[in-house]
Amino acid sequence: KLSDQQWLQDVLRRVLSEDASNSESRRQKVHSQGGSLSFLNLLRTLHCAALERNMLHQRNMLALERQARSKVRLTLLEMEDLRELHRSYLSLADVEPVQRLR
């Protein structure tokens, strides 16, 4: 598993390789130890990192849902019906959803 720092470096490399031809991003530089980085590239890197983390979280949640669904032997349609029933209950009862245990 990559460390967070290595993972962020990989995201930065991808952002910089996609933006190598952009001359405007080369003008506004924010200097760092390893070279320089434009403010726009910093924002793009942070945005891409947040998107990747969100996608990873969604993948993990989907895997957990698949495991739970297979344990109780529900079909996809039954799982969706259960989800819809839960949403309806929350809206009618005006109940705060239970936070997931981590």
mmCIF file of C-alpha atoms in Angstrom:
data_model
loop_
_atom_site.group_PDB
_atom_site.id
_atom_site.type_symbol
_atom_site.label_atom_id
_atom_site.label_comp_id
_atom_site.label_asym_id
_atom_site.label_seq_id
_atom_site.Cartn_x
_atom_site.Cartn_y
_atom_site.Cartn_z
ATOM 1 C CA LYS A 1 0.000 0.000 0.000
ATOM 2 C CA LEU A 2 1.287 3.438 -0.896
ATOM 3 C CA SER A 3 1.879 5.939 1.844
ATOM 4 C CA ASP A 4 -0.238 9.082 1.699
ATOM 5 C CA GLN A 5 2.792 11.114 0.664
ATOM 6 C CA GLN A 6 3.669 8.747 -2.208
ATOM 7 C CA TRP A 7 0.037 8.679 -3.328
ATOM 8 C CA LEU A 8 -0.141 12.499 -3.340
ATOM 9 C CA GLN A 9 3.111 12.633 -5.325
ATOM 10 C CA ASP A 10 1.569 10.330 -7.936
ATOM 11 C CA VAL A 11 -1.493 12.577 -8.174
ATOM 12 C CA LEU A 12 0.760 15.622 -8.558
ATOM 13 C CA ARG A 13 2.780 13.934 -11.321
ATOM 14 C CA ARG A 14 -0.406 13.126 -13.250
ATOM 15 C CA VAL A 15 -1.685 16.703 -12.890
ATOM 16 C CA LEU A 16 1.638 18.164 -14.009
ATOM 17 C CA SER A 17 1.938 15.808 -16.974
ATOM 18 C CA GLU A 18 -1.586 16.759 -18.110
ATOM 19 C CA ASP A 19 -0.760 20.450 -17.758
ATOM 20 C CA ALA A 20 2.788 20.485 -19.180
ATOM 21 C CA SER A 21 1.818 22.557 -22.207
ATOM 22 C CA ASN A 22 -0.102 25.247 -20.320
ATOM 23 C CA SER A 23 2.085 28.378 -20.405
ATOM 24 C CA GLU A 24 -0.119 30.438 -18.063
ATOM 25 C CA SER A 25 0.348 27.949 -15.245
ATOM 26 C CA ARG A 26 4.105 28.402 -15.525
ATOM 27 C CA ARG A 27 3.863 32.160 -14.830
ATOM 28 C CA GLN A 28 2.400 32.158 -11.316
ATOM 29 C CA LYS A 29 4.786 30.023 -9.309
ATOM 30 C CA VAL A 30 4.661 28.986 -5.694
ATOM 31 C CA HIS A 31 8.143 27.839 -4.748
ATOM 32 C CA SER A 32 8.694 24.676 -2.754
ATOM 33 C CA GLN A 33 11.727 22.575 -1.850
ATOM 34 C CA GLY A 34 11.443 20.242 -4.835
ATOM 35 C CA GLY A 35 10.930 22.961 -7.445
ATOM 36 C CA SER A 36 7.988 25.156 -8.194
ATOM 37 C CA LEU A 37 4.272 24.619 -8.537
ATOM 38 C CA SER A 38 1.669 26.983 -9.906
ATOM 39 C CA PHE A 39 -1.288 27.841 -7.726
ATOM 40 C CA LEU A 40 -3.587 26.435 -10.405
ATOM 41 C CA ASN A 41 -1.707 23.117 -10.389
ATOM 42 C CA LEU A 42 -1.886 23.025 -6.606
ATOM 43 C CA LEU A 43 -5.665 23.444 -6.781
ATOM 44 C CA ARG A 44 -5.945 20.803 -9.507
ATOM 45 C CA THR A 45 -3.842 18.394 -7.468
ATOM 46 C CA LEU A 46 -5.966 18.884 -4.365
ATOM 47 C CA HIS A 47 -9.157 18.502 -6.413
ATOM 48 C CA CYS A 48 -7.933 15.278 -8.061
ATOM 49 C CA ALA A 49 -6.763 13.917 -4.702
ATOM 50 C CA ALA A 50 -10.169 14.598 -3.148
ATOM 51 C CA LEU A 51 -11.939 12.931 -6.082
ATOM 52 C CA GLU A 52 -9.698 9.864 -5.869
ATOM 53 C CA ARG A 53 -10.239 9.542 -2.107
ATOM 54 C CA ASN A 54 -13.997 9.843 -2.615
ATOM 55 C CA MET A 55 -13.974 7.183 -5.342
ATOM 56 C CA LEU A 56 -11.907 4.868 -3.134
ATOM 57 C CA HIS A 57 -14.329 5.375 -0.253
ATOM 58 C CA GLN A 58 -17.296 4.634 -2.531
ATOM 59 C CA ARG A 59 -15.591 1.466 -3.820
ATOM 60 C CA ASN A 60 -14.962 0.306 -0.254
ATOM 61 C CA MET A 61 -18.562 1.019 0.742
ATOM 62 C CA LEU A 62 -19.817 -0.897 -2.301
ATOM 63 C CA ALA A 63 -17.622 -3.874 -1.395
ATOM 64 C CA LEU A 64 -18.970 -3.836 2.156
ATOM 65 C CA GLU A 65 -22.517 -3.655 0.830
ATOM 66 C CA ARG A 66 -21.867 -6.611 -1.485
ATOM 67 C CA GLN A 67 -20.525 -8.630 1.439
ATOM 68 C CA ALA A 68 -23.540 -7.795 3.571
ATOM 69 C CA ARG A 69 -25.934 -8.536 0.710
ATOM 70 C CA SER A 70 -24.363 -11.928 0.081
ATOM 71 C CA LYS A 71 -24.439 -12.818 3.801
ATOM 72 C CA VAL A 72 -28.184 -12.188 4.033
ATOM 73 C CA ARG A 73 -28.798 -13.482 0.505
ATOM 74 C CA LEU A 74 -30.575 -10.438 -0.896
ATOM 75 C CA THR A 75 -30.800 -9.684 -4.589
ATOM 76 C CA LEU A 76 -29.831 -6.268 -5.951
ATOM 77 C CA LEU A 77 -33.504 -5.391 -6.335
ATOM 78 C CA GLU A 78 -34.264 -6.407 -2.755
ATOM 79 C CA MET A 79 -31.346 -4.342 -1.508
ATOM 80 C CA GLU A 80 -32.584 -1.298 -3.418
ATOM 81 C CA ASP A 81 -36.096 -1.841 -2.007
ATOM 82 C CA LEU A 82 -34.636 -1.989 1.498
ATOM 83 C CA ARG A 83 -32.686 1.219 0.867
ATOM 84 C CA GLU A 84 -35.837 2.970 -0.416
ATOM 85 C CA LEU A 85 -37.837 1.758 2.599
ATOM 86 C CA HIS A 86 -35.148 3.154 4.901
ATOM 87 C CA ARG A 87 -35.217 6.541 3.126
ATOM 88 C CA SER A 88 -38.999 6.645 3.407
ATOM 89 C CA TYR A 89 -38.835 5.832 7.104
ATOM 90 C CA LEU A 90 -36.323 8.602 7.720
ATOM 91 C CA SER A 91 -38.389 11.174 5.852
ATOM 92 C CA LEU A 92 -41.651 10.236 7.634
ATOM 93 C CA ALA A 93 -40.200 9.835 11.093
ATOM 94 C CA ASP A 94 -37.915 12.874 10.822
ATOM 95 C CA VAL A 95 -35.203 10.748 12.422
ATOM 96 C CA GLU A 96 -31.496 11.438 12.219
ATOM 97 C CA PRO A 97 -29.715 8.650 10.315
ATOM 98 C CA VAL A 98 -27.457 6.477 12.429
ATOM 99 C CA GLN A 99 -23.821 7.258 11.766
ATOM 100 C CA ARG A 100 -21.799 4.327 10.512
ATOM 101 C CA LEU A 101 -19.382 2.727 12.885
ATOM 102 C CA ARG A 102 -15.809 2.825 11.689
#
